[in-house]
XYZ file of C-alpha atoms in Angstrom:
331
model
C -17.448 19.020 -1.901
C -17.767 14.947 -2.205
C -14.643 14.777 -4.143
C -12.935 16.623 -1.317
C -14.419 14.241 1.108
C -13.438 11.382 -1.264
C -10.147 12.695 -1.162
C -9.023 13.230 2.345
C -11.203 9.894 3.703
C -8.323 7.927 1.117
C -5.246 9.775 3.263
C -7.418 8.555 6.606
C -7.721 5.361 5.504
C -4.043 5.004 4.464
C -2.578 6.420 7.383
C -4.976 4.844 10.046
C -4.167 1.338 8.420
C -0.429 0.284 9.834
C -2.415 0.905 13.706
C -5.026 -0.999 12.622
C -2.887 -3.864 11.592
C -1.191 -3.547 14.782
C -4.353 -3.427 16.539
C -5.698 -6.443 15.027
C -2.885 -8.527 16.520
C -4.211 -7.679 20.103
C -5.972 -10.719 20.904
C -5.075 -12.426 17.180
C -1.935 -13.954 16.342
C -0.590 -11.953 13.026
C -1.651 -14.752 10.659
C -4.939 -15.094 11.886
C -5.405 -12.001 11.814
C -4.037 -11.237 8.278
C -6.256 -14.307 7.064
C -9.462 -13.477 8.813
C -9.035 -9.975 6.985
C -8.713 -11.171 3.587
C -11.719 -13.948 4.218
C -14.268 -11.037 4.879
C -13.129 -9.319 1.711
C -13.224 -12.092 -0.586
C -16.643 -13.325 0.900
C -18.088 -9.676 -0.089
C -16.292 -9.905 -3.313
C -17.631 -13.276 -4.094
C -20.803 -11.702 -2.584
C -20.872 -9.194 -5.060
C -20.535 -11.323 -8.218
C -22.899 -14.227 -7.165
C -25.413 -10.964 -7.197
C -24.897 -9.816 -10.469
C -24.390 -13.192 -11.568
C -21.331 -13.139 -12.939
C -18.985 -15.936 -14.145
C -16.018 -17.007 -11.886
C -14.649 -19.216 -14.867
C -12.687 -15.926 -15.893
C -10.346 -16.118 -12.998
C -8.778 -19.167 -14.330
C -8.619 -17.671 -18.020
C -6.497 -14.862 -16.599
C -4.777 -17.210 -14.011
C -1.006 -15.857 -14.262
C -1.821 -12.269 -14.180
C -3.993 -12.974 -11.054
C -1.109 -15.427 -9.871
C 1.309 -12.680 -10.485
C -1.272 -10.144 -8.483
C -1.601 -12.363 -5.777
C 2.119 -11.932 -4.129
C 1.321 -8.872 -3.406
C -0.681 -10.301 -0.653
C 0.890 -13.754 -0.098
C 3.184 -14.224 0.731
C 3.344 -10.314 1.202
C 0.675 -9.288 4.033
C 2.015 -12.351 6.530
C 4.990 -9.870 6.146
C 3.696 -6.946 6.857
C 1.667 -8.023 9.780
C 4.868 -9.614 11.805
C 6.947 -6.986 10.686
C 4.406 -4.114 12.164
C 4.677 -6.033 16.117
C 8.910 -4.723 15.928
C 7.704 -0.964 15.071
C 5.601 2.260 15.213
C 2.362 2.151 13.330
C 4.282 5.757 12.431
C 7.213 4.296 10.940
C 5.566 1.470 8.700
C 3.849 4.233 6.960
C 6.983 5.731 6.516
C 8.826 3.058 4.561
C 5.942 2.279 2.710
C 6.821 5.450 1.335
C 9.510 4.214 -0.062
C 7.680 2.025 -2.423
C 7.702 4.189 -5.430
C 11.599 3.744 -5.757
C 11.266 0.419 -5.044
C 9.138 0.024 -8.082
C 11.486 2.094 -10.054
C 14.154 -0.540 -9.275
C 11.730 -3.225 -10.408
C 10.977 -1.344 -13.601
C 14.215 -1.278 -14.067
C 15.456 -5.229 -14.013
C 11.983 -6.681 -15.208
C 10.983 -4.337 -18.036
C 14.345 -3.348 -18.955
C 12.998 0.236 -18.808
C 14.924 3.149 -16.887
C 12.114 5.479 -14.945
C 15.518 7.203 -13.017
C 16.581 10.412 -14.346
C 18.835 12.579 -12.587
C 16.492 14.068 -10.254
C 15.232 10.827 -9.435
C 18.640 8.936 -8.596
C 19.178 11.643 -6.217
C 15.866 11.070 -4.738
C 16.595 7.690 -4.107
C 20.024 8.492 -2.534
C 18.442 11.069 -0.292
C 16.059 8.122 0.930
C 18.658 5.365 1.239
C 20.548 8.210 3.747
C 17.030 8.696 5.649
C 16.345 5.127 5.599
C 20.269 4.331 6.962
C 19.674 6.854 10.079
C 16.445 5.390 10.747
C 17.348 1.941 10.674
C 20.678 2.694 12.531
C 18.985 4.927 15.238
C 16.236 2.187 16.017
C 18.824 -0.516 16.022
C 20.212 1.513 18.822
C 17.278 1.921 20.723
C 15.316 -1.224 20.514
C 16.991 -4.272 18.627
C 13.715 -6.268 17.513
C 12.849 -3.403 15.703
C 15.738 -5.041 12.751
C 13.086 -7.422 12.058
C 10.188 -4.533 11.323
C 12.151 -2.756 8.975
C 13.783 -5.496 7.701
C 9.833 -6.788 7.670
C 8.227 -3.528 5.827
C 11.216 -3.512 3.074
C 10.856 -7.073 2.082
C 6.994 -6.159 1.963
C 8.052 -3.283 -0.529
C 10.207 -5.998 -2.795
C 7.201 -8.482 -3.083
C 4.646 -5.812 -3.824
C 6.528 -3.956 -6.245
C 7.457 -7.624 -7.893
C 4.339 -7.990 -7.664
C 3.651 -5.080 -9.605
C 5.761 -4.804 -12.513
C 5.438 -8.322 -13.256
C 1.316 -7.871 -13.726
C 1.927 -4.921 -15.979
C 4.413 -6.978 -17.652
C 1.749 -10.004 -18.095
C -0.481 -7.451 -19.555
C 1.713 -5.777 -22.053
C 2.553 -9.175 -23.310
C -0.764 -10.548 -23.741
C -2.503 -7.538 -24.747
C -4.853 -7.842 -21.676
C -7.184 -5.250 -19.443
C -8.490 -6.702 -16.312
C -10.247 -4.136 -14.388
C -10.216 -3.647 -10.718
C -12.421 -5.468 -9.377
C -12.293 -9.035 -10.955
C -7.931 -8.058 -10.299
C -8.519 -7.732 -6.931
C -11.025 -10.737 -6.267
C -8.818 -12.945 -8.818
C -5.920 -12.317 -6.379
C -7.407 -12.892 -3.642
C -8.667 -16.031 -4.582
C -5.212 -17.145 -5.738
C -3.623 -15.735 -2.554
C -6.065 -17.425 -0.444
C -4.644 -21.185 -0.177
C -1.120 -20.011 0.519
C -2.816 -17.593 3.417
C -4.624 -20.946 5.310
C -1.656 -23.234 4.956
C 0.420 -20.287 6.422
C -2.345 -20.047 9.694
C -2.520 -23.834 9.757
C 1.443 -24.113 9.799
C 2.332 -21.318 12.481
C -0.842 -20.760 14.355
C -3.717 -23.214 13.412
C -5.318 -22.688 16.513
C -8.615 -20.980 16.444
C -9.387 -18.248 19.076
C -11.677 -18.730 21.829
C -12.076 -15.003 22.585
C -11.429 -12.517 19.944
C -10.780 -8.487 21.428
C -13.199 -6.125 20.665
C -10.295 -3.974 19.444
C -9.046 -7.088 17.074
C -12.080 -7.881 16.009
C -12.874 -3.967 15.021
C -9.939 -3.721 13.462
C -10.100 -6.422 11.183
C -13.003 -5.466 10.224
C -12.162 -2.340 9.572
C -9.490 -3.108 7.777
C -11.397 -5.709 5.290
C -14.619 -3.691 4.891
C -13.253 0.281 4.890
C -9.480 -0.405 4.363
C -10.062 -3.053 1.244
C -12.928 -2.245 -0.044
C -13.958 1.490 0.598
C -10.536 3.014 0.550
C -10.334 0.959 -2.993
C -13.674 2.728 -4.377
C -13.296 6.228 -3.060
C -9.383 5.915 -4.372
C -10.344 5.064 -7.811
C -13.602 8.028 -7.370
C -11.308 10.783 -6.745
C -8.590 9.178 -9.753
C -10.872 10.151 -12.393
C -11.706 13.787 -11.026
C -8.552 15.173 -9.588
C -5.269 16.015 -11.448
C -2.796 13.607 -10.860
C -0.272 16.674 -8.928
C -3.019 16.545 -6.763
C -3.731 12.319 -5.978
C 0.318 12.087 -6.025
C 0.380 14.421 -2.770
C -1.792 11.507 -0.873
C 1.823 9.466 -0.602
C 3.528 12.898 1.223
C 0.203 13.372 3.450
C -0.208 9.598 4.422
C 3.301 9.152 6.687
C 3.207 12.459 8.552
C -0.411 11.708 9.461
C 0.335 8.121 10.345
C 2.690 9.399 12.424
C 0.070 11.733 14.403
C -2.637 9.045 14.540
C 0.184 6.874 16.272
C 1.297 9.382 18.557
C -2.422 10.617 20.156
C -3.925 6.860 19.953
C -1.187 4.828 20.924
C 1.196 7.009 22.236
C 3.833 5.498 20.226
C 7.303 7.875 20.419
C 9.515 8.993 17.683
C 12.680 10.593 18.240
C 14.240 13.447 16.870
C 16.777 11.181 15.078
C 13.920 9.044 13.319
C 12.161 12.162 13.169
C 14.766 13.702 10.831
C 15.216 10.052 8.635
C 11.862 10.513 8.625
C 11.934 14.155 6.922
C 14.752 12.972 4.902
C 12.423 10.382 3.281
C 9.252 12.598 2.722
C 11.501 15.392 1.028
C 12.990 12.350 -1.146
C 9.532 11.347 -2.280
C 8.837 14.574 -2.829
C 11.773 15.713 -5.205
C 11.029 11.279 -6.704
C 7.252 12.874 -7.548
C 6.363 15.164 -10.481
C 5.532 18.317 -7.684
C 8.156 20.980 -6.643
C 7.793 23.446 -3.985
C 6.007 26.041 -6.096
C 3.900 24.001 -7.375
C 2.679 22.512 -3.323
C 2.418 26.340 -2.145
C 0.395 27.285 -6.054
C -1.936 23.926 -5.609
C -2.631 24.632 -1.902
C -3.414 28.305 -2.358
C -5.330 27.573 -5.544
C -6.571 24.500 -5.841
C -7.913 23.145 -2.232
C -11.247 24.445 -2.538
C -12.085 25.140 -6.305
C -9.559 23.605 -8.412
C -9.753 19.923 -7.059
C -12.545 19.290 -9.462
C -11.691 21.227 -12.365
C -9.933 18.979 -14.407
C -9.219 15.071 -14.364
C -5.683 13.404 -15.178
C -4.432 15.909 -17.804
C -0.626 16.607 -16.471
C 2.392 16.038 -18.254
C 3.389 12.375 -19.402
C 5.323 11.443 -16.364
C 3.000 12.538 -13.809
C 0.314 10.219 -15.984
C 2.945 7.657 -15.441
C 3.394 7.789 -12.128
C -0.455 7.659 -11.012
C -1.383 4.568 -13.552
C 1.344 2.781 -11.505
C -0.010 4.224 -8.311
C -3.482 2.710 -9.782
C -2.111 -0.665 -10.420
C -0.425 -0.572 -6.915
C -4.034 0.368 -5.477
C -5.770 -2.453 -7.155
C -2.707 -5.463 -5.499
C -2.189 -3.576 -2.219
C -5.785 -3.004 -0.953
């Protein structure tokens, strides 16, 4: 029952995150509130280690793989946090979907290694043509909402850089960092780049700060960070990895619910069928097929989620590890 807990409070906390960032912005400018975010979670990261007395001079012996780990959240969450003013909380999830062929791509020029198969290119053709009548349809309908998807896909770029280039670091040097000092390392490195950022385009500091911008950057540096990181990693190690791969199909489609009851935000049925287009793409990208969604929810919902940990076949092993390393940049 806790790992079932565990595992829908990560698809919450995934989809409820692209409102929250839009939230945060009520009374914040986007940098501020991007930086004041990442402040609270390095101060209970730094928190944590002064506690248990650990040494910080490790962060500069693995300075290029936290360097490397750090784009993912500058320059990439400035990004993110303009780009999500242009468009629906909904639709950030949804091209955030995308990042798993974006990574593929990366994979592909950085490690000289070819993830695509067959099945996969025509995936990522299916969710070009989703992406083209999304972007085409919005362009219609509101203009400024170019520079959010323009926003979120540039966001996908950098983190998937990001990404590949850790693993890359690692495989060259032999190296394991684990999650935690990974995270806090990039942080750390991200954080100078973050404050010249505020300084440079806001630099003002707030006189009143919205109790729905302050909640929400809290929310998203305490639960978003931090506990969607732990409970993520919980369920990793006690679920098959058929069933943590389905978190990427649930997380847009209830993104797009949370953003329709709490902020009435409107979709229509042209987005709404890019939309489909892209979630059946990520589906046929992924190591799960039709059957096996119908056999795993029939099955596996109640009893099976705990049965067995990561023991699929090599690819679906694959994917999650990268899915890990995304987890431990991204959040």
């Amino acid at each position: 029952m806790a790992v079932l807990l565990a595992y829908f409070s990560v698809v919450l906390i995934w989809a409820t995150t692209p409102l929250a960032i839009q939230w945060s912005s009520d009374s914040l400018s986007f940098m501020a509130a991007a930086v004041t975010r990442m402040l609270i979670a390095l101060a209970i990261a730094l928190s944590f280690f002064a506690i248990v007395r650990q040494s910080f001079a490790v962060f500069w012996q693995h300075r290029l793989i936290y360097f490397a780990a750090s784009i993912g959240i500058f320059p990439n969450m400035p990004v993110v946090y303009w780009a999500a003013q242009f468009i629906p909380s909904g639709l950030v999830a949804v091209i955030f979907a995308l990042l798993p062929f974006v990574t593929g791509v990366m994979t592909l020029l950085l490690l000289k290694k070819n993830p695509f198969s067959l099945k996969k290119v025509l995936a990522l053709l299916l969710a070009l043509t989703g992406l083209v009548i999304i972007f085409f349809h919005q362009l219609h309908f509101d203009f400024r909402s170019v520079y959010g998807i323009s926003g979120i896909l540039l966001s996908c770029v950098l983190f998937s850089f990001s990404s590949v280039w850790v693993k890359k670091l690692t495989e060259q040097h032999a190296l394991s960092v684990d999650a935690f000092h990974q995270a806090t390392g990039s942080l750390l490195f991200a954080l100078p780049g973050l404050l010249l950022s505020w300084w440079v385009m806001d630099g003002e500091i707030p006189q009143a700060i919205s109790i729905k911008s302050a909640g929400s950057v809290v929310y998203l540096a305490i639960v978003g960070s931090l506990i969607g990181s732990a409970l993520f990693f919980y369920i990793l190690q006690r679920l098959s990895a058929s069933a943590v791969s389905l978190i990427t199909l649930m997380t847009p489609v209830l993104a797009i619910l949370i953003g329709k009851n709490l902020a009435d935000e409107e979709l229509s049925s042209h987005t709404l069928f890019g939309v489909a287009l892209v979630l059946v793409a990520l589906l046929f990208y992924s190591s799960w097929s039709f059957a096996g969604i119908a056999s795993w929810c029939s099955q596996k919902l109640l009893s099976g989620l705990q049965s067995h940990a990561i023991d699929d076949d090599k690819n679906a092993e694959s994917a999650i590890q990268e899915a890990r390393d995304d987890m431990i940049r991204y959040k």
